Short mmCIF file of C-alpha atoms in Angstrom, two decimals:
data_model
loop_
_atom_site.label_atom_id
_atom_site.label_comp_id
_atom_site.label_asym_id
_atom_site.label_seq_id
_atom_site.Cartn_x
_atom_site.Cartn_y
_atom_site.Cartn_z
CA MET A 56 -12.04 32.89 47.28
CA ILE A 57 -10.08 29.80 48.14
CA ILE A 58 -8.73 27.53 45.41
CA GLN A 59 -7.26 24.26 46.73
CA GLY A 60 -6.63 21.07 44.82
CA GLY A 61 -8.87 22.21 41.85
CA ILE A 62 -11.85 23.14 44.25
CA LYS A 63 -12.92 26.69 44.16
CA GLN A 64 -14.64 27.91 47.44
CA GLU A 65 -16.32 31.21 48.15
CA PHE A 66 -18.59 32.40 50.90
CA GLU A 67 -21.91 34.31 50.51
CA GLY A 68 -23.19 35.17 53.97
CA ASP A 69 -23.27 31.94 55.79
CA MET A 70 -23.50 29.77 52.65
CA VAL A 71 -20.39 28.13 51.21
CA LEU A 72 -20.22 28.40 47.45
CA ARG A 73 -18.13 25.48 46.29
CA THR A 74 -17.30 24.22 42.77
CA LEU A 75 -15.82 20.76 42.12
CA GLU A 76 -14.51 19.78 38.81
CA THR A 77 -14.25 16.28 37.16
CA LYS A 78 -13.32 15.34 33.62
CA ARG A 79 -16.77 15.98 32.25
CA LEU A 80 -18.74 17.86 35.03
CA LEU A 81 -18.83 20.82 37.20
CA LEU A 82 -20.43 20.45 40.54
CA ARG A 83 -21.55 23.76 42.04
CA ASN A 84 -24.31 25.61 43.88
CA VAL A 85 -27.65 25.80 42.03
CA LYS A 86 -28.11 29.08 40.35
CA ALA A 87 -31.08 31.07 39.11
CA GLU A 88 -29.98 30.19 35.54
CA ASP A 89 -30.61 26.46 36.30
CA VAL A 90 -34.38 26.90 36.75
CA ASP A 91 -35.30 25.42 33.47
CA ASP A 92 -32.85 22.48 33.65
CA LEU A 93 -34.00 21.71 37.15
CA PHE A 94 -37.67 21.76 36.03
CA GLU A 95 -36.73 19.25 33.20
CA ILE A 96 -35.67 16.93 35.90
CA VAL A 97 -38.54 17.33 38.52
CA SER A 98 -41.19 17.49 35.88
CA ASP A 99 -40.56 13.87 34.83
CA GLU A 100 -42.91 11.71 36.68
CA GLN A 101 -40.86 8.44 36.73
CA SER A 102 -37.83 10.26 37.86
CA CYS A 103 -39.69 11.74 40.77
CA LEU A 104 -41.22 8.46 41.72
CA ASP A 105 -37.78 6.76 41.56
CA ASP A 106 -36.14 9.30 43.48
CA GLY A 107 -38.45 9.72 46.43
CA ALA A 108 -41.98 8.49 45.58
CA TYR A 109 -43.23 11.97 44.97
CA HIS A 110 -45.09 13.15 41.95
CA ALA A 111 -43.49 15.42 39.26
CA SER A 112 -43.93 19.19 39.49
CA PRO A 113 -46.71 20.10 37.11
CA SER A 114 -45.71 23.74 36.46
CA LYS A 115 -42.52 25.70 36.53
CA ASP A 116 -44.50 28.63 37.81
CA GLY A 117 -46.30 26.81 40.52
CA LYS A 118 -45.70 27.52 44.15
CA GLU A 119 -44.56 24.00 45.02
CA PHE A 120 -41.79 24.09 42.31
CA LEU A 121 -40.79 27.71 43.12
CA ASP A 122 -40.48 26.95 46.87
CA SER A 123 -38.44 23.90 46.21
CA PHE A 124 -36.16 25.70 43.79
CA ALA A 125 -35.64 28.53 46.30
CA ALA A 126 -34.69 25.95 49.08
CA ILE A 127 -32.42 23.99 46.72
CA SER A 128 -30.60 27.17 45.45
CA ASN A 129 -30.06 28.55 49.00
CA ALA A 130 -28.48 25.18 50.26
CA ASP A 131 -24.78 24.78 50.37
CA GLU A 132 -24.91 21.00 50.32
CA HIS A 133 -26.92 20.65 46.95
CA TYR A 134 -24.87 20.49 43.96
CA ALA A 135 -25.89 21.19 40.37
CA VAL A 136 -24.32 18.48 38.20
CA VAL A 137 -23.30 20.63 34.99
CA LEU A 138 -22.05 19.21 31.87
CA LYS A 139 -18.91 21.19 31.05
CA GLU A 140 -19.39 20.73 27.29
CA THR A 141 -22.69 22.57 27.27
CA ASN A 142 -23.06 24.30 30.62
CA LYS A 143 -26.33 22.46 31.06
CA MET A 144 -27.48 21.20 34.56
CA ILE A 145 -28.17 17.60 34.05
CA GLY A 146 -28.64 16.47 37.68
CA LEU A 147 -28.49 17.24 41.32
CA ILE A 148 -26.58 15.74 44.04
CA HIS A 149 -27.85 16.46 47.70
CA LEU A 150 -26.31 15.85 51.08
CA MET A 151 -28.17 15.58 54.43
CA ASP A 152 -26.89 15.05 57.91
CA ALA A 153 -27.31 11.50 59.08
CA THR A 154 -27.28 10.32 62.72
CA ARG A 155 -24.54 7.83 63.36
CA GLY A 156 -21.76 7.40 65.96
CA ILE A 157 -19.36 9.16 63.53
CA LYS A 158 -19.77 12.15 61.34
CA THR A 159 -21.84 11.01 58.36
CA LYS A 160 -23.88 12.45 55.47
CA THR A 161 -26.60 10.85 53.42
CA ILE A 162 -26.03 11.34 49.72
CA GLY A 163 -28.71 11.31 46.96
CA TYR A 164 -28.74 12.01 43.32
CA ASN A 165 -31.20 12.62 40.50
CA ILE A 166 -29.94 12.83 36.86
CA ASN A 167 -32.00 14.05 33.93
CA LYS A 168 -33.47 10.93 32.24
CA ALA A 169 -31.82 12.06 28.90
CA TYR A 170 -28.29 11.69 30.50
CA ARG A 171 -28.64 8.57 32.46
CA ARG A 172 -26.59 5.34 32.08
CA GLN A 173 -23.51 7.33 30.94
CA GLY A 174 -21.74 7.36 34.34
CA PHE A 175 -22.66 10.91 35.35
CA ALA A 176 -24.33 9.98 38.69
CA LYS A 177 -21.12 7.87 39.66
CA GLU A 178 -18.74 10.67 38.47
CA ALA A 179 -20.55 13.34 40.33
CA ALA A 180 -21.14 11.34 43.59
CA LYS A 181 -17.52 10.22 43.56
CA ALA A 182 -16.25 13.84 43.34
CA VAL A 183 -18.43 15.12 46.29
CA MET A 184 -17.68 12.05 48.41
CA ASP A 185 -13.97 12.39 47.67
CA TYR A 186 -14.05 16.03 48.55
CA TYR A 187 -15.73 15.38 51.99
CA PHE A 188 -13.54 12.41 52.73
CA SER A 189 -10.32 14.35 51.89
CA ASN A 190 -11.19 17.27 54.11
CA GLY A 191 -11.71 14.89 56.98
CA ASP A 192 -15.22 16.34 57.48
CA ILE A 193 -17.02 13.03 56.92
CA LYS A 194 -16.15 9.63 57.93
CA MET A 195 -19.05 7.82 56.30
CA PHE A 196 -21.81 8.20 53.73
CA THR A 197 -25.17 6.48 53.68
CA ALA A 198 -27.62 6.14 50.83
CA ASP A 199 -30.96 4.55 50.32
CA CYS A 200 -32.75 3.44 47.14
CA TYR A 201 -35.75 1.60 46.29
CA GLU A 202 -35.27 -2.30 45.92
CA TYR A 203 -36.67 -2.13 42.45
CA ASN A 204 -34.23 0.65 41.21
CA SER A 205 -31.46 -1.59 40.03
CA ALA A 206 -29.73 1.10 38.18
CA SER A 207 -29.25 3.16 41.37
CA ARG A 208 -28.27 -0.15 43.37
CA LYS A 209 -25.64 -0.68 40.58
CA THR A 210 -24.25 2.89 40.87
CA LEU A 211 -24.04 2.82 44.67
CA GLU A 212 -22.24 -0.69 44.61
CA SER A 213 -19.83 0.57 41.87
CA LEU A 214 -19.00 3.46 44.07
CA GLY A 215 -17.98 1.00 46.94
CA PHE A 216 -21.10 1.30 49.04
CA ILE A 217 -21.90 -1.82 51.03
CA GLN A 218 -25.46 -3.04 51.60
CA GLU A 219 -26.33 -2.89 55.29
CA GLY A 220 -29.96 -3.78 55.25
CA ILE A 221 -33.48 -3.73 53.99
CA ILE A 222 -36.05 -1.29 55.22
CA HIS A 223 -39.24 -3.35 54.76
CA ASN A 224 -42.39 -1.51 53.53
CA SER A 225 -40.53 1.76 53.64
CA VAL A 226 -42.92 3.63 51.41
CA ASP A 227 -46.40 3.31 50.06
CA HIS A 228 -45.31 4.13 46.47
CA PRO A 229 -47.93 5.87 44.21
CA GLN A 230 -47.38 3.30 41.44
CA LYS A 231 -46.04 0.13 43.19
CA GLY A 232 -47.66 0.07 46.53
CA LEU A 233 -45.73 -0.83 49.53
CA ILE A 234 -42.02 -1.32 48.57
CA ASN A 235 -38.75 -1.97 50.43
CA SER A 236 -35.74 0.32 50.41
CA ILE A 237 -32.07 -0.93 50.49
CA SER A 238 -29.76 0.90 52.82
CA TYR A 239 -26.04 1.23 51.99
CA TYR A 240 -22.97 2.80 53.65
CA LYS A 241 -19.40 3.72 52.66
CA GLU A 242 -16.67 4.67 55.21
CA THR A 243 -13.40 6.36 54.57
#
């Protein structure tokens, strides 16, 4: 185990187990005990449509949810957003490699609807980005959100992301038809 600057880091095989801490949150790898809390998030239809235009998971015991849970819990760049006060997983931050001229990650987040508009997405995303920026691993983050999702746009802009463009007709949304996405970036 390595503890550096309030960040606990361990290794399990090839996977890095890292825990970041903020004033109200722990950000750590998704664990088996998070299954009910994650299902709470991905079983909400509107949350799923806003996150990626996919439908909610209908059953916690269904193959689709269990396969998704296994993939998320075995990924070292998916962070459970855990409320310290209750130890409840209230959201998920995920990172993906992005193709740019400098080392870049795409960041995404999904917060349980009961915990939205309390600054948790901003607090969690900031902690993750600060960690990657401070280690010199990443030089830029990108993020996309649907044009209609003003709450997510506001979160990204409050984190210092700059709008770089509109992806026209980016998805055929199940509720809204063809919609645009807004692309953002943030450099160190």
